[in-house]
Coordinates of C-alpha atoms and ligand atoms in Angstrom, one line a residue:
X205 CA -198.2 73.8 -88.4
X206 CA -196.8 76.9 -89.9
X207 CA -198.6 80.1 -90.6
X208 CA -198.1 81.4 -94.2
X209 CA -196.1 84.6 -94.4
X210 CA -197.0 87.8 -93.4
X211 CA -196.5 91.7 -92.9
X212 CA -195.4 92.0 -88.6
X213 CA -196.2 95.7 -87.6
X214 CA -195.7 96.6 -83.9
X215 CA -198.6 99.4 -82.2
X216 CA -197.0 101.0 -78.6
X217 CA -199.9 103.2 -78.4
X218 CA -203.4 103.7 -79.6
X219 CA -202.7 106.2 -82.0
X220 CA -200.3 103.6 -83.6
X221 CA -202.6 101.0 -83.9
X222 CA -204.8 102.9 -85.3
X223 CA -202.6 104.5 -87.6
X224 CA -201.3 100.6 -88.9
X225 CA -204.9 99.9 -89.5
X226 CA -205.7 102.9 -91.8
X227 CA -202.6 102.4 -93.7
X228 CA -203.3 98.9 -94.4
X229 CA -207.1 99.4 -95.3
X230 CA -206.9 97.4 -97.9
X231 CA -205.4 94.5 -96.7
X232 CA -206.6 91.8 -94.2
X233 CA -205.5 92.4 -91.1
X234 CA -205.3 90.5 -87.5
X235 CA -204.8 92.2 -84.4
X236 CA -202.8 89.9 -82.5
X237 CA -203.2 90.7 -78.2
X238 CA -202.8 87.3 -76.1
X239 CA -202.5 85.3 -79.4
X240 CA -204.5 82.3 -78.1
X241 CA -206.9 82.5 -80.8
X242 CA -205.2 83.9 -83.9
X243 CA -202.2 81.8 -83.4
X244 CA -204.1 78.6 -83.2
X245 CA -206.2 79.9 -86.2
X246 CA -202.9 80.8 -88.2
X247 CA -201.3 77.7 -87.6
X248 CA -203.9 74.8 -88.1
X249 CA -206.7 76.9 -89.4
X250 CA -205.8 78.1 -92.4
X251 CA -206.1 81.8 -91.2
X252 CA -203.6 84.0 -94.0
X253 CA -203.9 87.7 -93.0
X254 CA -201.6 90.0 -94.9
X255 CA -200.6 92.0 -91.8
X256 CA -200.8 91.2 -88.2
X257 CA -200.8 94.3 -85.8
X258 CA -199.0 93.1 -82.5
X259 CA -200.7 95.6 -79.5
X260 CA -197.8 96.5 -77.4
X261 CA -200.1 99.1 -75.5
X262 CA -199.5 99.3 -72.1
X263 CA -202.7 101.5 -71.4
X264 CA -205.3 98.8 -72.7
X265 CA -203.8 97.1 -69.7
X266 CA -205.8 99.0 -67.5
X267 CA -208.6 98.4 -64.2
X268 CA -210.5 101.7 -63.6
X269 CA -212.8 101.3 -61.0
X270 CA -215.4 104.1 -60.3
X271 CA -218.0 104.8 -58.6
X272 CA -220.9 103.1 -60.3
X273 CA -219.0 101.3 -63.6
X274 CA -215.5 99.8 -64.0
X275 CA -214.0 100.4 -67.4
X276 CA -211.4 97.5 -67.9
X277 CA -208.9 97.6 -71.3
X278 CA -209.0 95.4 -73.9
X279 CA -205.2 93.6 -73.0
X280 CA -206.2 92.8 -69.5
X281 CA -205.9 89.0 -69.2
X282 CA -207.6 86.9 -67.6
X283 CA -205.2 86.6 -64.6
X284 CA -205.5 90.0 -63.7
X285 CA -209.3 89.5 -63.8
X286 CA -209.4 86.7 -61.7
X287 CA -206.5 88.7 -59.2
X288 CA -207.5 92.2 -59.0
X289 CA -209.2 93.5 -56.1
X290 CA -210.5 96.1 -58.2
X291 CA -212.2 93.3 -60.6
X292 CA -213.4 91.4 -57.7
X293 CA -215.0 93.9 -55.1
X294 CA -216.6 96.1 -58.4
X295 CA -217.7 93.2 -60.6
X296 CA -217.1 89.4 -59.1
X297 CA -219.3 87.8 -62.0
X298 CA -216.3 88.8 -64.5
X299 CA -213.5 87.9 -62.0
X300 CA -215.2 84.3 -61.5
X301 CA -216.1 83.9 -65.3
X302 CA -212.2 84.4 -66.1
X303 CA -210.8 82.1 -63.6
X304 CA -213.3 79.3 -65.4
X305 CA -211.1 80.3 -69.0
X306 CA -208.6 77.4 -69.8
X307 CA -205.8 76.8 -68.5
X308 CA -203.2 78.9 -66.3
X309 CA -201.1 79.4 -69.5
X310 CA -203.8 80.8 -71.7
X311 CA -205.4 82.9 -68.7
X312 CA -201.5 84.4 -68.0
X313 CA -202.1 85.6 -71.9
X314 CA -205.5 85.8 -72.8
X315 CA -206.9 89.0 -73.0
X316 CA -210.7 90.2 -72.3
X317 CA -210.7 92.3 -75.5
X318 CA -209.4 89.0 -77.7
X319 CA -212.1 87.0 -75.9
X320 CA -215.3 88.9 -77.1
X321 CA -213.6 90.2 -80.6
X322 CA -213.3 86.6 -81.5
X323 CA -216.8 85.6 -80.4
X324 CA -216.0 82.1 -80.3
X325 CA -219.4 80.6 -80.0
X326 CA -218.3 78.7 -76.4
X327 CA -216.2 81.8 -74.8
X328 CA -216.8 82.2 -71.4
X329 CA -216.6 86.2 -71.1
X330 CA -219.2 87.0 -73.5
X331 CA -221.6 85.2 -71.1
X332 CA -220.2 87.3 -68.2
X333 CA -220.4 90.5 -70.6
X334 CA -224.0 89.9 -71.2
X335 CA -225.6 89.6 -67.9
X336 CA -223.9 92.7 -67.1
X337 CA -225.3 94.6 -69.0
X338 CA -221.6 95.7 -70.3
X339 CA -220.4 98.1 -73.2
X340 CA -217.8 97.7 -75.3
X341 CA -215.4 100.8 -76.6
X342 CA -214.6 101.1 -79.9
X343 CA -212.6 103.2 -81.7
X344 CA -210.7 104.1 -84.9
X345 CA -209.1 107.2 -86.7
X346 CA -212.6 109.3 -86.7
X347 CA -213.7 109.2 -83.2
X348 CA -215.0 106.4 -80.7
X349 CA -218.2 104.1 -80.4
X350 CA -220.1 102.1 -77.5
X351 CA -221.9 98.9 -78.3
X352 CA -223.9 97.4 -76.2
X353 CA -222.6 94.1 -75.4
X354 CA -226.3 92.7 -76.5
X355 CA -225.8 94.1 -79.5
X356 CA -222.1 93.4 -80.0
X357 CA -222.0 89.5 -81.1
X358 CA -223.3 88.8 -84.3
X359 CA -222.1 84.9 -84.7
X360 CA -219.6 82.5 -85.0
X361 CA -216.7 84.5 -84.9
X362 CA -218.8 87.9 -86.5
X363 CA -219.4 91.2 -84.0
X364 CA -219.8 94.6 -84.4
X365 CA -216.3 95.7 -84.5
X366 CA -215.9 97.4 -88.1
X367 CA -212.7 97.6 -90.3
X368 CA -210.3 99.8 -88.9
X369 CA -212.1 99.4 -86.1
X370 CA -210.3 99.0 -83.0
X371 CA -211.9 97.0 -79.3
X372 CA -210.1 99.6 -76.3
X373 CA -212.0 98.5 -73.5
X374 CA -215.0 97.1 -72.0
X375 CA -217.7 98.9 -69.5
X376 CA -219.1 97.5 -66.6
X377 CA -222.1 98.7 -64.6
X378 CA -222.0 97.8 -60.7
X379 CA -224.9 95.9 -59.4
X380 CA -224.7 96.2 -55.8
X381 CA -226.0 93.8 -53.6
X382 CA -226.3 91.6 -56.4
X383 CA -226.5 87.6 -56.3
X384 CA -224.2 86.4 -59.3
X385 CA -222.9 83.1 -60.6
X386 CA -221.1 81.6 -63.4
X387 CA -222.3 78.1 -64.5
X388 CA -219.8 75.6 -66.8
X389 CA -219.5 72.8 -68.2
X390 CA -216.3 72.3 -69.4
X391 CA -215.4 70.9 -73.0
X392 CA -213.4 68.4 -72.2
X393 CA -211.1 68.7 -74.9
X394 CA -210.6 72.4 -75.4
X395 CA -211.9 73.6 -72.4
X396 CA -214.4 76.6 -73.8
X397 CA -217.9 76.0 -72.3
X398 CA -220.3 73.3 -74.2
X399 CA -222.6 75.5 -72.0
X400 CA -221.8 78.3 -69.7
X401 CA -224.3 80.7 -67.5
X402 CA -224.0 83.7 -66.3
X403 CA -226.7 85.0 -64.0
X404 CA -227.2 88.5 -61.8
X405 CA -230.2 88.4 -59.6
X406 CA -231.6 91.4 -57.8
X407 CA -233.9 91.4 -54.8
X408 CA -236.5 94.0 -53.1
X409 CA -235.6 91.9 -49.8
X410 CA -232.6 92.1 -47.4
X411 CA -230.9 89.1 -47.9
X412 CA -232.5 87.4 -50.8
X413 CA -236.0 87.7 -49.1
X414 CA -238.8 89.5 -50.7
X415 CA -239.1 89.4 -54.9
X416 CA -236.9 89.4 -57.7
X417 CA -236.9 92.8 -58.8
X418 CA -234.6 92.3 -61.6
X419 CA -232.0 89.3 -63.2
X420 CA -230.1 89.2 -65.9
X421 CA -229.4 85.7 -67.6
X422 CA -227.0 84.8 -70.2
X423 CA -225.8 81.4 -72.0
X424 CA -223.2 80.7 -74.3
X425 CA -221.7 77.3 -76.0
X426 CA -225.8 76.5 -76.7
X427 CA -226.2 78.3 -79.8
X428 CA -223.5 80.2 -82.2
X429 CA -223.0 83.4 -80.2
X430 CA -223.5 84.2 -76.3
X431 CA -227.5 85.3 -75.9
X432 CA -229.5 86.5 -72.8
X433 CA -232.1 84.7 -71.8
X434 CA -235.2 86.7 -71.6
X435 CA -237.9 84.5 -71.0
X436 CA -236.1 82.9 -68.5
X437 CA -235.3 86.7 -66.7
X438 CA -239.1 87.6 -67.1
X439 CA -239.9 84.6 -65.2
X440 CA -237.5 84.8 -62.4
X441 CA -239.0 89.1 -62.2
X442 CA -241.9 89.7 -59.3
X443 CA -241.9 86.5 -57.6
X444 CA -239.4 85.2 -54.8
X445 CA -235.9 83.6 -55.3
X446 CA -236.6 79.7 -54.4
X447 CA -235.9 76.0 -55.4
X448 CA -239.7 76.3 -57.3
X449 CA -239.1 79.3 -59.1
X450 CA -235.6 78.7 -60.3
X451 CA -236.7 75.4 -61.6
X452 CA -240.1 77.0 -63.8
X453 CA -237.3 79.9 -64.8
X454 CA -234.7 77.0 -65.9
X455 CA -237.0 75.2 -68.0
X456 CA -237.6 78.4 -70.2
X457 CA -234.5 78.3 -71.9
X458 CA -236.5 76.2 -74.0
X459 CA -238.4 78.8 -74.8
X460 CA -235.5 81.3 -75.2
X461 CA -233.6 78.9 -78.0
X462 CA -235.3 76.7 -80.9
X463 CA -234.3 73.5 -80.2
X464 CA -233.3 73.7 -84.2
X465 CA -230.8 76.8 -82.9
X466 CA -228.6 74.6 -80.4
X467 CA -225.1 73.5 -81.6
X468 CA -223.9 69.4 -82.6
X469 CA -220.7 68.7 -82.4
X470 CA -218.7 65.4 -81.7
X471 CA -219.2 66.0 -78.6
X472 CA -222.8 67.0 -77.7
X473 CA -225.6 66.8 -80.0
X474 CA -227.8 69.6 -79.4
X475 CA -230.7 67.6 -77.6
X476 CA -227.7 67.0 -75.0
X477 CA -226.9 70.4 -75.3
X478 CA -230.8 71.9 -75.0
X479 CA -230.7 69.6 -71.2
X480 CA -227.1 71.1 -70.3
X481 CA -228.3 74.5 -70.8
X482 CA -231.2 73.7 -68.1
X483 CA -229.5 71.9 -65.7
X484 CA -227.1 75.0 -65.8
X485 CA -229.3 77.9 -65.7
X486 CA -230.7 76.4 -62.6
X487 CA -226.8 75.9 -61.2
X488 CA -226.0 79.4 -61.6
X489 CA -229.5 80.7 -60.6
X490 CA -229.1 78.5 -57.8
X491 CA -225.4 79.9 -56.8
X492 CA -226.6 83.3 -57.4
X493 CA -229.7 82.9 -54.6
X494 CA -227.3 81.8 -52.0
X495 CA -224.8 85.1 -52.9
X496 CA -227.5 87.8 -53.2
X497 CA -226.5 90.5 -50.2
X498 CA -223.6 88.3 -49.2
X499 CA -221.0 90.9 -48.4
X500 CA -218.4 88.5 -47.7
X501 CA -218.4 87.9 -51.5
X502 CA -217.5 91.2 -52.6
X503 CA -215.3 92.2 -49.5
Ligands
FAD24 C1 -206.3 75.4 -75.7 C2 -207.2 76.6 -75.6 C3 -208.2 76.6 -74.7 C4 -209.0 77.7 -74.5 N1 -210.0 77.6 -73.6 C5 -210.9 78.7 -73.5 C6 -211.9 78.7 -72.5 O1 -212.1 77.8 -71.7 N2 -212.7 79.8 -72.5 C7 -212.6 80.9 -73.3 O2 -213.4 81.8 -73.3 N3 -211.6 80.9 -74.2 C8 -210.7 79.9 -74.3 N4 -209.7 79.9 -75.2 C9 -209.5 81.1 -76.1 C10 -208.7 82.1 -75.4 O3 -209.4 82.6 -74.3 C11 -208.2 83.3 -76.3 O4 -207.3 84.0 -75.5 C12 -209.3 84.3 -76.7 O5 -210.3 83.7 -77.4 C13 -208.7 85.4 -77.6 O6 -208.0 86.3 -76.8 P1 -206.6 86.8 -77.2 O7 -206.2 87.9 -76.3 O8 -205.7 85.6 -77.1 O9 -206.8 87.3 -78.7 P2 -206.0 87.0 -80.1 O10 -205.9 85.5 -80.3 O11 -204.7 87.7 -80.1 O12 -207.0 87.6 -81.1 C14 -208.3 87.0 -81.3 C15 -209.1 87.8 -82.4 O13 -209.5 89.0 -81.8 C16 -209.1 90.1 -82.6 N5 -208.7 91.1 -81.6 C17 -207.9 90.9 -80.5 N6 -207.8 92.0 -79.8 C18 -208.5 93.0 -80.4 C19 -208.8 94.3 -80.2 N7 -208.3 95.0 -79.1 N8 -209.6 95.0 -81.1 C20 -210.0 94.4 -82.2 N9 -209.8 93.1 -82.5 C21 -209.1 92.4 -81.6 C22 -207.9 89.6 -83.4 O14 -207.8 90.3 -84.6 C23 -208.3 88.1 -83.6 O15 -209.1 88.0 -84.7 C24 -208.8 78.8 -75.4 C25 -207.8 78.8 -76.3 C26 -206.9 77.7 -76.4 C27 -205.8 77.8 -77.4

């Protein structure tokens, strides 16, 4: 239960971080933020890095909200998520996705930049990240870089963050008027999502009446990174927002992930997991029907 030895280096400041990670190029290096991965990983995992860069930066811990995006830095936890206004009234999918994290410990330290570096394949946020359309800031000693979130996860713990690479933030677009919903089901062990779904539904009605005009979909826990949902999105586009059509939408997940793609664990097989995913597509599409145009929501 011990992690092997290694170099401590301490960043107050971008510049610093960045600094520690060109000067130990060479070696394999962890950024440690809330620690609930890495630790874990050091301790039981067999994780050895040669240097682990502790971010002491009090400007990652940051909610801008503007007028059409909210840029939130990569040591926000997932309690300020959940308890900002400025989280909730701008962006209310993200705020609801982190209070579904863990447990009150691990959401007090947690941070939003940890969550989608590691890409654990049943993290909650990267589902969140996904349907809205997010962008993640990069930077390192030469300049900065956007990824779009859909292009950000590459796997089981693999994104597109480079060496010397460091996550600052993440972008979110507003989507006014917006139905949105998170969808879990919990592992009952570790608590990371055996299948999570994030949906954002858009209508040419007042209300929720008239078509979908555009939705955004996103699973993760099914497969080995969070993925949108597409043919489930193109179904839900141009028709309305009922019981009939969320139910033809759900059942295209099935198209969206070979069956051969799910995940097996000890806990689901993925058969188990290819049904969870549909039951909770249809949750969140269902949760999102009854929020779109709900002020009250967002107030
Ligand atoms: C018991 C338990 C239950 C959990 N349940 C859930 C759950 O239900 N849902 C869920 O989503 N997660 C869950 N987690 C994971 C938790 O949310 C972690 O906090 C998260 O995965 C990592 O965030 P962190 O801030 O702790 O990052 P750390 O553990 O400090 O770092 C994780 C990784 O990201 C890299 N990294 C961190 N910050 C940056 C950065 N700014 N730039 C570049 N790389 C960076 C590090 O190098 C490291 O490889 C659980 C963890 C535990 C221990």
């Amino acid at each position: 239960m011990f992690p092997a030895a290694f170099d401590y280096e301490r960043a107050e400041s971008v510049g610093e971080a960045l600094d520690l990670l060109e000067e130990h190029g060479d070696a394999d290096v962890e950024i440690l933020a809330g620690g609930h991965s890495l630790v874990p990983a050091m301790k039981t995992e067999g994780r050895e890095p040669d240097v682990v860069v502790d971010l002491d930066v009090p400007a990652l811990d940051a909610v801008n909200a503007l007028d059409d995006r909210t840029v939130v830095g990569a040591l926000t936890t997932y309690a300020t998520l959940v308890d900002a206004g400025a989280v909730r009234s701008t962006v209310p999918l993200v705020a609801e996705t982190a209070s579904e994290v863990g447990d009150t410990q691990i959401r007090n330290r947690g941070t939003i930049g940890g969550n989608l570096a590691a890409a654990h394949p049943g993290a909650d946020l990267p589902a969140a990240a996904l349907a809205s359309d997010a962008v993640v800031l990069l930077r390192d000693r030469d300049g900065k870089r956007e990824v779009p979130v859909t292009d950000f996860f590459r796997g089981d713990g693999e994104t597109a963050v480079e060496r010397g690479e460091l996550l600052t933030g993440v972008r979110i677009p507003h989507t006014d008027e917006a139905g949105f919903a998170y969808a879990k089901k919990t592992h009952p062990a570790t608590g990371y999502a055996m299948v999570g779904v994030a949906a954002v539904v858009e209508t040419d009605g007042p209300g929720g009446q008239g078509s979908v005009s555009r939705a955004r979909v996103a699973a993760t826990g099914a497969v080995d990174r969070a993925v949108r949902l597409p043919a489930v999105e193109e179904s839900l586009v141009d028709g309305p927002l009922d019981s009939a059509a969320i139910d033809a939408a759900a059942s295209e997940a099935r198209v969206d992930i070979d069956p051969g793609r799910l995940r097996s664990d000890a806990y689901a097989s993925g058969e188990f997991r290819g049904e969870l995913l549909e039951t909770y597509v249809a949750r969140a599409l269902e949760t999102a029907a009854e929020r779109v145009d709900d002020d009250a929501l967002t107030a």
